[in-house]
């Protein structure tokens, strides 16, 4: 499964590991799971680790995904520099920010966690 989700209750963070070829259906399922955890447990911080993602969905699909991202949840997107995933996530970040969401891309996990906890 390209998307694995778990909760780090000690840090109050939802962790999503996004690896391999990730489909729009995979991402939508993760978004729904994150929204359910937020509704049930109030955890409003999510770290998406996409450092091992092979290829993101198309630009059109990423635009649709950004419009479906949950409100009220801070999302850090962790990626590797110079990859197709980085380009896709930078586009996703821009679209999400333009719609008022708290989404930011990072190349370092420590920076992503610091931003989530700020």
PDB file of C-alpha atoms in Angstrom:
ATOM      1  CA  UNK A   1       0.000   0.000   0.000  1.00  0.00           C
ATOM      2  CA  UNK A   2       1.562   3.301  -1.076  1.00  0.00           C
ATOM      3  CA  UNK A   3       0.154   5.283   1.872  1.00  0.00           C
ATOM      4  CA  UNK A   4       0.574   4.134   5.465  1.00  0.00           C
ATOM      5  CA  UNK A   5      -0.988   6.129   8.265  1.00  0.00           C
ATOM      6  CA  UNK A   6      -0.302   6.010  12.000  1.00  0.00           C
ATOM      7  CA  UNK A   7      -0.770   8.270  15.010  1.00  0.00           C
ATOM      8  CA  UNK A   8       2.071   9.429  17.235  1.00  0.00           C
ATOM      9  CA  UNK A   9      -0.013  10.260  20.309  1.00  0.00           C
ATOM     10  CA  UNK A  10       3.056  11.266  22.359  1.00  0.00           C
ATOM     11  CA  UNK A  11       3.767  14.106  19.922  1.00  0.00           C
ATOM     12  CA  UNK A  12       0.139  14.639  18.869  1.00  0.00           C
ATOM     13  CA  UNK A  13       0.899  14.127  15.188  1.00  0.00           C
ATOM     14  CA  UNK A  14      -0.659  12.066  12.418  1.00  0.00           C
ATOM     15  CA  UNK A  15       2.106  10.463  10.344  1.00  0.00           C
ATOM     16  CA  UNK A  16       1.507   9.517   6.720  1.00  0.00           C
ATOM     17  CA  UNK A  17       4.179   7.614   4.818  1.00  0.00           C
ATOM     18  CA  UNK A  18       3.674   8.061   1.092  1.00  0.00           C
ATOM     19  CA  UNK A  19       5.879   5.746  -0.956  1.00  0.00           C
ATOM     20  CA  UNK A  20       6.131   4.321  -4.430  1.00  0.00           C
ATOM     21  CA  UNK A  21       3.539   5.239  -7.024  1.00  0.00           C
ATOM     22  CA  UNK A  22       0.700   6.999  -5.233  1.00  0.00           C
ATOM     23  CA  UNK A  23      -2.709   7.269  -6.847  1.00  0.00           C
ATOM     24  CA  UNK A  24      -5.366   9.897  -6.323  1.00  0.00           C
ATOM     25  CA  UNK A  25      -7.509   7.221  -4.635  1.00  0.00           C
ATOM     26  CA  UNK A  26      -4.663   6.515  -2.177  1.00  0.00           C
ATOM     27  CA  UNK A  27      -4.338  10.195  -1.315  1.00  0.00           C
ATOM     28  CA  UNK A  28      -8.092  10.667  -0.959  1.00  0.00           C
ATOM     29  CA  UNK A  29      -8.227   7.689   1.416  1.00  0.00           C
ATOM     30  CA  UNK A  30      -5.448   9.253   3.513  1.00  0.00           C
ATOM     31  CA  UNK A  31      -7.234  12.613   3.568  1.00  0.00           C
ATOM     32  CA  UNK A  32     -10.416  10.927   4.799  1.00  0.00           C
ATOM     33  CA  UNK A  33      -8.478   9.039   7.479  1.00  0.00           C
ATOM     34  CA  UNK A  34      -6.758  12.238   8.655  1.00  0.00           C
ATOM     35  CA  UNK A  35     -10.121  14.031   8.818  1.00  0.00           C
ATOM     36  CA  UNK A  36     -11.604  11.163  10.844  1.00  0.00           C
ATOM     37  CA  UNK A  37      -8.727  11.236  13.340  1.00  0.00           C
ATOM     38  CA  UNK A  38      -9.077  15.013  13.647  1.00  0.00           C
ATOM     39  CA  UNK A  39     -12.829  14.677  14.275  1.00  0.00           C
ATOM     40  CA  UNK A  40     -12.463  11.827  16.767  1.00  0.00           C
ATOM     41  CA  UNK A  41      -9.278  12.765  18.602  1.00  0.00           C
ATOM     42  CA  UNK A  42      -8.659  16.429  17.815  1.00  0.00           C
ATOM     43  CA  UNK A  43      -5.163  15.814  16.421  1.00  0.00           C
ATOM     44  CA  UNK A  44      -4.619  18.726  14.056  1.00  0.00           C
ATOM     45  CA  UNK A  45      -1.015  18.206  12.885  1.00  0.00           C
ATOM     46  CA  UNK A  46       0.006  15.914  10.042  1.00  0.00           C
ATOM     47  CA  UNK A  47       3.417  15.020   8.673  1.00  0.00           C
ATOM     48  CA  UNK A  48       3.361  13.482   5.188  1.00  0.00           C
ATOM     49  CA  UNK A  49       6.688  11.780   4.461  1.00  0.00           C
ATOM     50  CA  UNK A  50       6.939  11.554   0.671  1.00  0.00           C
ATOM     51  CA  UNK A  51      10.706  11.058   0.479  1.00  0.00           C
ATOM     52  CA  UNK A  52      10.272   7.624  -1.091  1.00  0.00           C
ATOM     53  CA  UNK A  53       7.401   8.552  -3.391  1.00  0.00           C
ATOM     54  CA  UNK A  54       8.291   7.609  -6.971  1.00  0.00           C
ATOM     55  CA  UNK A  55       5.970   9.882  -8.842  1.00  0.00           C
ATOM     56  CA  UNK A  56       3.138  12.129  -7.745  1.00  0.00           C
ATOM     57  CA  UNK A  57      -0.225  12.370  -9.504  1.00  0.00           C
ATOM     58  CA  UNK A  58      -0.540  14.756 -12.450  1.00  0.00           C
ATOM     59  CA  UNK A  59      -0.748  18.524 -11.997  1.00  0.00           C
ATOM     60  CA  UNK A  60      -4.502  18.431 -12.670  1.00  0.00           C
ATOM     61  CA  UNK A  61      -4.969  15.700 -10.072  1.00  0.00           C
ATOM     62  CA  UNK A  62      -2.807  17.567  -7.556  1.00  0.00           C
ATOM     63  CA  UNK A  63      -4.967  20.658  -8.069  1.00  0.00           C
ATOM     64  CA  UNK A  64      -8.079  18.600  -7.283  1.00  0.00           C
ATOM     65  CA  UNK A  65      -6.396  17.073  -4.229  1.00  0.00           C
ATOM     66  CA  UNK A  66      -5.457  20.519  -2.910  1.00  0.00           C
ATOM     67  CA  UNK A  67      -9.104  21.566  -3.107  1.00  0.00           C
ATOM     68  CA  UNK A  68     -10.067  18.507  -1.028  1.00  0.00           C
ATOM     69  CA  UNK A  69      -7.462  18.934   1.715  1.00  0.00           C
ATOM     70  CA  UNK A  70      -8.874  19.287   5.224  1.00  0.00           C
ATOM     71  CA  UNK A  71      -9.336  22.658   6.873  1.00  0.00           C
ATOM     72  CA  UNK A  72      -8.150  23.210  10.427  1.00  0.00           C
ATOM     73  CA  UNK A  73      -5.269  20.761  10.087  1.00  0.00           C
ATOM     74  CA  UNK A  74      -1.649  21.862   9.743  1.00  0.00           C
ATOM     75  CA  UNK A  75       0.119  19.695   7.144  1.00  0.00           C
ATOM     76  CA  UNK A  76       3.887  19.413   6.658  1.00  0.00           C
ATOM     77  CA  UNK A  77       4.994  17.762   3.418  1.00  0.00           C
ATOM     78  CA  UNK A  78       8.432  16.134   3.658  1.00  0.00           C
ATOM     79  CA  UNK A  79      10.243  15.368   0.391  1.00  0.00           C
ATOM     80  CA  UNK A  80      13.673  14.934  -1.157  1.00  0.00           C
ATOM     81  CA  UNK A  81      15.310  17.645  -3.222  1.00  0.00           C
ATOM     82  CA  UNK A  82      15.364  17.403  -7.001  1.00  0.00           C
ATOM     83  CA  UNK A  83      12.738  14.688  -7.367  1.00  0.00           C
ATOM     84  CA  UNK A  84       9.474  14.623  -9.346  1.00  0.00           C
ATOM     85  CA  UNK A  85       7.705  14.328  -5.990  1.00  0.00           C
ATOM     86  CA  UNK A  86       9.276  17.618  -4.855  1.00  0.00           C
ATOM     87  CA  UNK A  87       7.985  19.438  -7.936  1.00  0.00           C
ATOM     88  CA  UNK A  88       4.490  18.034  -7.451  1.00  0.00           C
ATOM     89  CA  UNK A  89       4.410  18.820  -3.737  1.00  0.00           C
ATOM     90  CA  UNK A  90       5.617  22.397  -4.349  1.00  0.00           C
ATOM     91  CA  UNK A  91       2.671  22.864  -6.709  1.00  0.00           C
ATOM     92  CA  UNK A  92       0.320  21.278  -4.162  1.00  0.00           C
ATOM     93  CA  UNK A  93       1.692  23.595  -1.453  1.00  0.00           C
ATOM     94  CA  UNK A  94       1.093  26.686  -3.588  1.00  0.00           C
ATOM     95  CA  UNK A  95      -2.483  25.732  -4.468  1.00  0.00           C
ATOM     96  CA  UNK A  96      -3.275  24.779  -0.860  1.00  0.00           C
ATOM     97  CA  UNK A  97      -1.845  28.028   0.527  1.00  0.00           C
ATOM     98  CA  UNK A  98      -3.831  30.033  -2.023  1.00  0.00           C
ATOM     99  CA  UNK A  99      -7.007  28.492  -0.643  1.00  0.00           C
ATOM    100  CA  UNK A 100      -6.085  29.391   2.941  1.00  0.00           C
ATOM    101  CA  UNK A 101      -4.755  26.033   4.129  1.00  0.00           C
ATOM    102  CA  UNK A 102      -1.780  25.605   6.442  1.00  0.00           C
ATOM    103  CA  UNK A 103       0.453  23.474   4.234  1.00  0.00           C
ATOM    104  CA  UNK A 104       4.212  23.709   3.859  1.00  0.00           C
ATOM    105  CA  UNK A 105       6.912  21.647   2.150  1.00  0.00           C
ATOM    106  CA  UNK A 106      10.182  20.691   3.867  1.00  0.00           C
ATOM    107  CA  UNK A 107      13.382  18.894   2.931  1.00  0.00           C
ATOM    108  CA  UNK A 108      14.381  18.216   6.559  1.00  0.00           C
ATOM    109  CA  UNK A 109      12.241  16.291   9.055  1.00  0.00           C
ATOM    110  CA  UNK A 110      13.411  18.356  12.056  1.00  0.00           C
ATOM    111  CA  UNK A 111      12.268  21.571  10.347  1.00  0.00           C
ATOM    112  CA  UNK A 112       8.911  20.022   9.457  1.00  0.00           C
ATOM    113  CA  UNK A 113       8.311  18.896  13.056  1.00  0.00           C
ATOM    114  CA  UNK A 114       9.372  22.299  14.423  1.00  0.00           C
ATOM    115  CA  UNK A 115       6.892  24.033  12.106  1.00  0.00           C
ATOM    116  CA  UNK A 116       4.095  21.656  13.070  1.00  0.00           C
ATOM    117  CA  UNK A 117       4.715  22.350  16.753  1.00  0.00           C
ATOM    118  CA  UNK A 118       5.075  26.142  16.372  1.00  0.00           C
TER     119      UNK A 118
END
